[in-house]
PDB file of C-alpha atoms in Angstrom:
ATOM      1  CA  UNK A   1       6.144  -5.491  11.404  1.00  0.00           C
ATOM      2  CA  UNK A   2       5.795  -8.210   9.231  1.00  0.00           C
ATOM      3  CA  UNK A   3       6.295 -11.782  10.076  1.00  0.00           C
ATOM      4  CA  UNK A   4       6.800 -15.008   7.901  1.00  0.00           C
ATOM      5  CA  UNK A   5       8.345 -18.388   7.762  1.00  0.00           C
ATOM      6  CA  UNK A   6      10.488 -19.026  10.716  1.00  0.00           C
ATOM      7  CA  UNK A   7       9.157 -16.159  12.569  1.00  0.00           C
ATOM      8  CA  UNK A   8       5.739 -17.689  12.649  1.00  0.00           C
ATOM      9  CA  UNK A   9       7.388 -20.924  13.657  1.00  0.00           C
ATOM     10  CA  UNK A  10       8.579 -19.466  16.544  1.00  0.00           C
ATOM     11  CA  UNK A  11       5.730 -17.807  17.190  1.00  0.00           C
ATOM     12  CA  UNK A  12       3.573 -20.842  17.025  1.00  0.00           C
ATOM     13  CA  UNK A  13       5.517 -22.712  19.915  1.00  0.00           C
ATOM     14  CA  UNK A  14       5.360 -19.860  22.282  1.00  0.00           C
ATOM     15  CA  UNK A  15       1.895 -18.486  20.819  1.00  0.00           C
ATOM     16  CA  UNK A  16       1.751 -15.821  24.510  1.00  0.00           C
ATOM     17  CA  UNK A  17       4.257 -14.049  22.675  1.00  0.00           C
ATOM     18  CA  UNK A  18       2.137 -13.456  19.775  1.00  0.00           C
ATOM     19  CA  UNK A  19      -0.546 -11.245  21.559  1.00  0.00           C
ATOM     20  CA  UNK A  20       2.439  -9.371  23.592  1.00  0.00           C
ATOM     21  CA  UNK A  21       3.996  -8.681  20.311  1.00  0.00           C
ATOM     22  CA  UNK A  22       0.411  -7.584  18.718  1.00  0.00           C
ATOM     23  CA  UNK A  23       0.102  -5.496  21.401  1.00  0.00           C
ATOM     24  CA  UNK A  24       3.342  -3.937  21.373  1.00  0.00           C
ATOM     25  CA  UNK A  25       3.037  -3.066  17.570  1.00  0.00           C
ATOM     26  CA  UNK A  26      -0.304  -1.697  17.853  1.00  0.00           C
ATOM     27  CA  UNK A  27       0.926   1.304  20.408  1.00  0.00           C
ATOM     28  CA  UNK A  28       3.533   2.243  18.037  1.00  0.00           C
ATOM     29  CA  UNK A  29       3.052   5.042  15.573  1.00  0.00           C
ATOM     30  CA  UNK A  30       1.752   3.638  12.361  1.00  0.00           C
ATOM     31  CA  UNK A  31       2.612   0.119  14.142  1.00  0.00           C
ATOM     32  CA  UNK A  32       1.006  -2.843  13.841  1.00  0.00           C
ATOM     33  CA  UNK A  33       1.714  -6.840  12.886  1.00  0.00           C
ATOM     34  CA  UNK A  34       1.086  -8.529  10.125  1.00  0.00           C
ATOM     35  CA  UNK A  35       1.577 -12.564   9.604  1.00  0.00           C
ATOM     36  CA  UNK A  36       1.518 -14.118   6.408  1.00  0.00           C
ATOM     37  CA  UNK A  37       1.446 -18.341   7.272  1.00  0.00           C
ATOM     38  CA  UNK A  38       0.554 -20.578   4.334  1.00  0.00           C
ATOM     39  CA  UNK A  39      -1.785 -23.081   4.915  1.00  0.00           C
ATOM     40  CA  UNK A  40       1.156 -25.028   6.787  1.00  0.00           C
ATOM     41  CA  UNK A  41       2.084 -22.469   8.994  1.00  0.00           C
ATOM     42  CA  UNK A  42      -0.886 -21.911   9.545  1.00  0.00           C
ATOM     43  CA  UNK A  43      -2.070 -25.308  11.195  1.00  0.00           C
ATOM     44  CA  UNK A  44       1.066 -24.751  13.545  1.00  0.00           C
ATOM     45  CA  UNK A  45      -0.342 -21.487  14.776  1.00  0.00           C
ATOM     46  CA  UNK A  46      -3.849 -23.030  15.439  1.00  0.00           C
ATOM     47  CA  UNK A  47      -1.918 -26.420  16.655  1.00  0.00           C
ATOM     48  CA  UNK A  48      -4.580 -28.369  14.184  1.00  0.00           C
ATOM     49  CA  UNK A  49      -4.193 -30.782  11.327  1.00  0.00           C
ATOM     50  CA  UNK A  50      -4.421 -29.592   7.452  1.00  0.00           C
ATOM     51  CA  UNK A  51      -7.678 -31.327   6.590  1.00  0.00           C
ATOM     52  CA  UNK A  52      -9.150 -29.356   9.177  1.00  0.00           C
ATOM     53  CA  UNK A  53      -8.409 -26.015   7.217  1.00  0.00           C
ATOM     54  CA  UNK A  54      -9.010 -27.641   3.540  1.00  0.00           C
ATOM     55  CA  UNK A  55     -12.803 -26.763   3.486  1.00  0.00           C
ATOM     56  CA  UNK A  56     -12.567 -23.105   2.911  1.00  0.00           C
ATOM     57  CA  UNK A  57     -15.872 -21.993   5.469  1.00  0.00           C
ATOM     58  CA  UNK A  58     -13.526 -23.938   8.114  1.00  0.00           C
ATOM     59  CA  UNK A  59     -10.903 -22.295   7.061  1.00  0.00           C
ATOM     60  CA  UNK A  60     -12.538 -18.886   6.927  1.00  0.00           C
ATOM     61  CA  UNK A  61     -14.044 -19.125  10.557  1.00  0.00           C
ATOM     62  CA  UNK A  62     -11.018 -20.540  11.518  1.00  0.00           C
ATOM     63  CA  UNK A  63      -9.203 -17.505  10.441  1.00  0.00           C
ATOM     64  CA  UNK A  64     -11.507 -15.289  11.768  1.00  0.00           C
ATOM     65  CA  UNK A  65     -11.317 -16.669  15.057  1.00  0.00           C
ATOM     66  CA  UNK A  66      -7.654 -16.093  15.188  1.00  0.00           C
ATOM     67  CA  UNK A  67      -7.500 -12.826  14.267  1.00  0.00           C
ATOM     68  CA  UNK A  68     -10.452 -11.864  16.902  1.00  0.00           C
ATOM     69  CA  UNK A  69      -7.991 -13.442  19.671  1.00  0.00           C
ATOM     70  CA  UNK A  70      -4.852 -11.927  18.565  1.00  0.00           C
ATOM     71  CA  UNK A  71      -6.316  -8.532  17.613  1.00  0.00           C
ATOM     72  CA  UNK A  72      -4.939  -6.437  16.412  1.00  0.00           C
ATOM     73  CA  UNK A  73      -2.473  -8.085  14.210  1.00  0.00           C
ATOM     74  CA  UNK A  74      -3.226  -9.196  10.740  1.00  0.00           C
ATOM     75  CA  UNK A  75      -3.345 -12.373   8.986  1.00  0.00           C
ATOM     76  CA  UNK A  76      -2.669 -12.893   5.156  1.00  0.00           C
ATOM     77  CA  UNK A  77      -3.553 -16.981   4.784  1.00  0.00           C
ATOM     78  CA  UNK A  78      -1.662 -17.780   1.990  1.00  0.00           C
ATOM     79  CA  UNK A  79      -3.132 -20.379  -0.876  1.00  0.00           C
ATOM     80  CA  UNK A  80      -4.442 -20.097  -4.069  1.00  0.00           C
ATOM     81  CA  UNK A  81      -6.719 -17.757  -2.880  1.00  0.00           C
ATOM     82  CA  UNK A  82      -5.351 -15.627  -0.109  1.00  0.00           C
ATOM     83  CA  UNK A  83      -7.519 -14.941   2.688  1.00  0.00           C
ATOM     84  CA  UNK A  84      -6.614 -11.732   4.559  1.00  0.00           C
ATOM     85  CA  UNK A  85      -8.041 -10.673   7.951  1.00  0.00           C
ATOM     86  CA  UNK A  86      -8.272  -8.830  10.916  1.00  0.00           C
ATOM     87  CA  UNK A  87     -10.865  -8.199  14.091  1.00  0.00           C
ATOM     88  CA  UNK A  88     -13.762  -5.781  13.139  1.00  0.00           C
ATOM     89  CA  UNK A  89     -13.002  -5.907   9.377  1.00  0.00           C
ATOM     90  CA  UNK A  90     -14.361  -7.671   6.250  1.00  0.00           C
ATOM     91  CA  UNK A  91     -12.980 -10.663   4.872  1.00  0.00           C
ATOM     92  CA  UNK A  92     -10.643  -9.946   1.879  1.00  0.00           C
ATOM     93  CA  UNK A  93     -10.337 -12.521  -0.537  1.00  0.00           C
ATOM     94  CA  UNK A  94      -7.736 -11.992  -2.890  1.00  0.00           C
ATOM     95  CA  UNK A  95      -8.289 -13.462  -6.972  1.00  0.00           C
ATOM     96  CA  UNK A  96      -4.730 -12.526  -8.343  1.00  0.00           C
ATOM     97  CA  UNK A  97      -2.045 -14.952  -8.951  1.00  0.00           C
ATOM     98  CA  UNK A  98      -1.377 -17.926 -10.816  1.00  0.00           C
ATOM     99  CA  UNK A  99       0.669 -21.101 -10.224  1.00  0.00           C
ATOM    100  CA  UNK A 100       3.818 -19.981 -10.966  1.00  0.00           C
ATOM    101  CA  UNK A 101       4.481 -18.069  -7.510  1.00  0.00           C
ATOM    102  CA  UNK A 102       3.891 -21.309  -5.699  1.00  0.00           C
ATOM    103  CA  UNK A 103       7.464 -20.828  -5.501  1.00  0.00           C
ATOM    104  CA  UNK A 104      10.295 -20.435  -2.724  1.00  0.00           C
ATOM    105  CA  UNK A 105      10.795 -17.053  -2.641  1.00  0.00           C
ATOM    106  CA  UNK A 106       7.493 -16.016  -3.290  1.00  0.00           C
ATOM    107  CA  UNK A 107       6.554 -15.342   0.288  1.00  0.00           C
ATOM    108  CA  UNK A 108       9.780 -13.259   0.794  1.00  0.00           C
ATOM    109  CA  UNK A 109       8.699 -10.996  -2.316  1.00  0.00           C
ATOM    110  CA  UNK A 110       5.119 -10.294  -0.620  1.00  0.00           C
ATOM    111  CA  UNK A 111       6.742  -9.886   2.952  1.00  0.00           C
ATOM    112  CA  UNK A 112       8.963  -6.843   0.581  1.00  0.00           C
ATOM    113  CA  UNK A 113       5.491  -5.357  -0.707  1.00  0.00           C
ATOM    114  CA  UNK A 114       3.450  -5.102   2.315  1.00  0.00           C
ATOM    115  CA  UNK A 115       6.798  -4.022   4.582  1.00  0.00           C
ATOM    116  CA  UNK A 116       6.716  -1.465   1.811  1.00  0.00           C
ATOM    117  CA  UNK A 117       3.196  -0.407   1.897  1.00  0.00           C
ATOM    118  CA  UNK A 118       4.060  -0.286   6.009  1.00  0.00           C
ATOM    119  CA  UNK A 119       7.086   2.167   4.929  1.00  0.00           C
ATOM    120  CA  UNK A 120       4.172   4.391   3.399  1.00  0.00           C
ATOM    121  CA  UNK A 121       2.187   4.926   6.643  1.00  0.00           C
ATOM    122  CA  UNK A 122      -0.922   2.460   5.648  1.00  0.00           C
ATOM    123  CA  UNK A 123      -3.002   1.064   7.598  1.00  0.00           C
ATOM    124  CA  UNK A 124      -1.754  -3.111   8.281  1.00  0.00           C
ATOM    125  CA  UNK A 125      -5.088  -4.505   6.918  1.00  0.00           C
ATOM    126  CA  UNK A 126      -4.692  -2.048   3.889  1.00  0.00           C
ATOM    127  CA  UNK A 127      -1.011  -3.245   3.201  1.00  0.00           C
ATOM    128  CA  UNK A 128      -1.698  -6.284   3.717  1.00  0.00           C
ATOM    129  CA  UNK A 129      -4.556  -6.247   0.824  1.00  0.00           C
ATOM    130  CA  UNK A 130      -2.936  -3.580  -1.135  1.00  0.00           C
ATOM    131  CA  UNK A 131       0.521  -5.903  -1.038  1.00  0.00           C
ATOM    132  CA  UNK A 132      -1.302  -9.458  -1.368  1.00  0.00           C
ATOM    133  CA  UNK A 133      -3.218  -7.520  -4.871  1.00  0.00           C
ATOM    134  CA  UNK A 134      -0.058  -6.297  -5.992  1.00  0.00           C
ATOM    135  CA  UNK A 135       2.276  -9.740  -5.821  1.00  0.00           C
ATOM    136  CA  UNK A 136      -0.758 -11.666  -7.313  1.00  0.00           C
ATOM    137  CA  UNK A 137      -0.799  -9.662 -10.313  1.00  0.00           C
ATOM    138  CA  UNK A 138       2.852  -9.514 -10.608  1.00  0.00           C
ATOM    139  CA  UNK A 139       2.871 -13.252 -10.391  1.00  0.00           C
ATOM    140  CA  UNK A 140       0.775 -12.924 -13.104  1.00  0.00           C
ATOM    141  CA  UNK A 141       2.423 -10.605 -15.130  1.00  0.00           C
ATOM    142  CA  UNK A 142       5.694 -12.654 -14.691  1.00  0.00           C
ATOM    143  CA  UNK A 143       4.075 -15.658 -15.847  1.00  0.00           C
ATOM    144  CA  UNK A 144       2.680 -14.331 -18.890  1.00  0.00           C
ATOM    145  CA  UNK A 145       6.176 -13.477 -20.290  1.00  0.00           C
ATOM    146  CA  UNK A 146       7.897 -16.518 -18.459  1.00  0.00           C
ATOM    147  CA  UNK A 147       5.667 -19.028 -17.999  1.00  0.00           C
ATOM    148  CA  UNK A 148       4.642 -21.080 -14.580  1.00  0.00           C
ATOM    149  CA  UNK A 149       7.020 -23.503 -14.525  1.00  0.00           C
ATOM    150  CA  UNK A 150       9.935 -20.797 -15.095  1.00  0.00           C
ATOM    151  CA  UNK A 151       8.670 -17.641 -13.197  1.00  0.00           C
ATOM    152  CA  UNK A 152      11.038 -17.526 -10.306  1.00  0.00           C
ATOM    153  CA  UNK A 153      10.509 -14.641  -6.990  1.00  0.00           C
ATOM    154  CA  UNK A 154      12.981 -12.424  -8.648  1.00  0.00           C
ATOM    155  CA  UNK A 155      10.388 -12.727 -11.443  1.00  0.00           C
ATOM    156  CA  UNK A 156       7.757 -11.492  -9.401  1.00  0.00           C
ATOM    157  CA  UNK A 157       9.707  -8.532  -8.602  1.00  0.00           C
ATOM    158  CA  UNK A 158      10.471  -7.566 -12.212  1.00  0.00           C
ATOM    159  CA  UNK A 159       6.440  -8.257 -12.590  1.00  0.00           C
ATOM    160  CA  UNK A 160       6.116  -5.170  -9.923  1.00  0.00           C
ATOM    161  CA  UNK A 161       7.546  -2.373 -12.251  1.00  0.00           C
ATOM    162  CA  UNK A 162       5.111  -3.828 -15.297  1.00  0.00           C
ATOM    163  CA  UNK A 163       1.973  -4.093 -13.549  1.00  0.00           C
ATOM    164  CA  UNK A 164       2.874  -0.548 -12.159  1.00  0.00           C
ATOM    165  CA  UNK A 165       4.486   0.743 -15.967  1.00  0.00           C
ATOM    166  CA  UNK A 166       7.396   1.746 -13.606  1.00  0.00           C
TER     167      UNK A 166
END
């Protein structure tokens, strides 16, 4: 299961039901949760203020602290750089992207991926990183032939079949 957006709203004002629900996905075949918060979301889950997760070895050790108490669910941090982690496994910090997927939409399109990757029997950490590699460099394929300013989500999904020469 993937959640996003108003799901991890929810979650973050009844926060028990996040390790029930981690828990519950975990005993599943194949099962498992992953969250994908931006940096916003993100400070409502961890009920703290956004200059507290600016500095990224705050942010880092903040992230890592989460995912130890909620294990084992996932966390893709979404920013610039997207942070992805889970209890007992390394740090992934994904490069690919650009600024044209700082977009509405965006986060719907990489909710798509990794739910796919899920579809496929991997691991949650691996679609997670798999998915958060994929819609980076389908941002950035969309950009190059749109531009930042234009590239819209549905761009990102056209990017998909050209970074993959589907």
């Amino acid at each position: 299961m993937v959640l996003d957006a108003d799901g991890l709203n929810l979650l973050a004002e009844h926060m028990e039901l996040l390790k029930l629900l981690s828990e519950r996905e975990a005993k599943l075949p194949n099962g498992g949760l992953v969250l994908t918060p931006h940096l916003k979301e993100m400070t409502r889950l961890l009920h703290c203020r956004m200059d507290e997760l600016l500095p990224i070895p705050e942010r880092i050790t903040r992230l890592s602290d989460f995912a130890d108490q909620y294990a084992p669910a996932v966390c893709a941090l979404k920013d610039s750089r997207t942070l992805v982690c889970r209890k007992d496994a390394r740090l992934y910090i994904n490069t690919t992207g650009c600024a044209a997927m700082a977009k509405g939409g965006s986060g719907d399109v990489l909710t798509g991926i990794i739910t796919g990757f899920l579809a496929q029997h991997k691991r949650t950490y691996d679609a997670a990183v798999l998915g958060c590699c994929l819609h980076g460099l389908a941002g950035e394929a969309a950009a190059l032939e749109k531009g930042n300013y234009s590239t819209s989500a549905e761009d990102l999904l056209e990017g998909i079949s050209r970074v993959l020469k589907i």
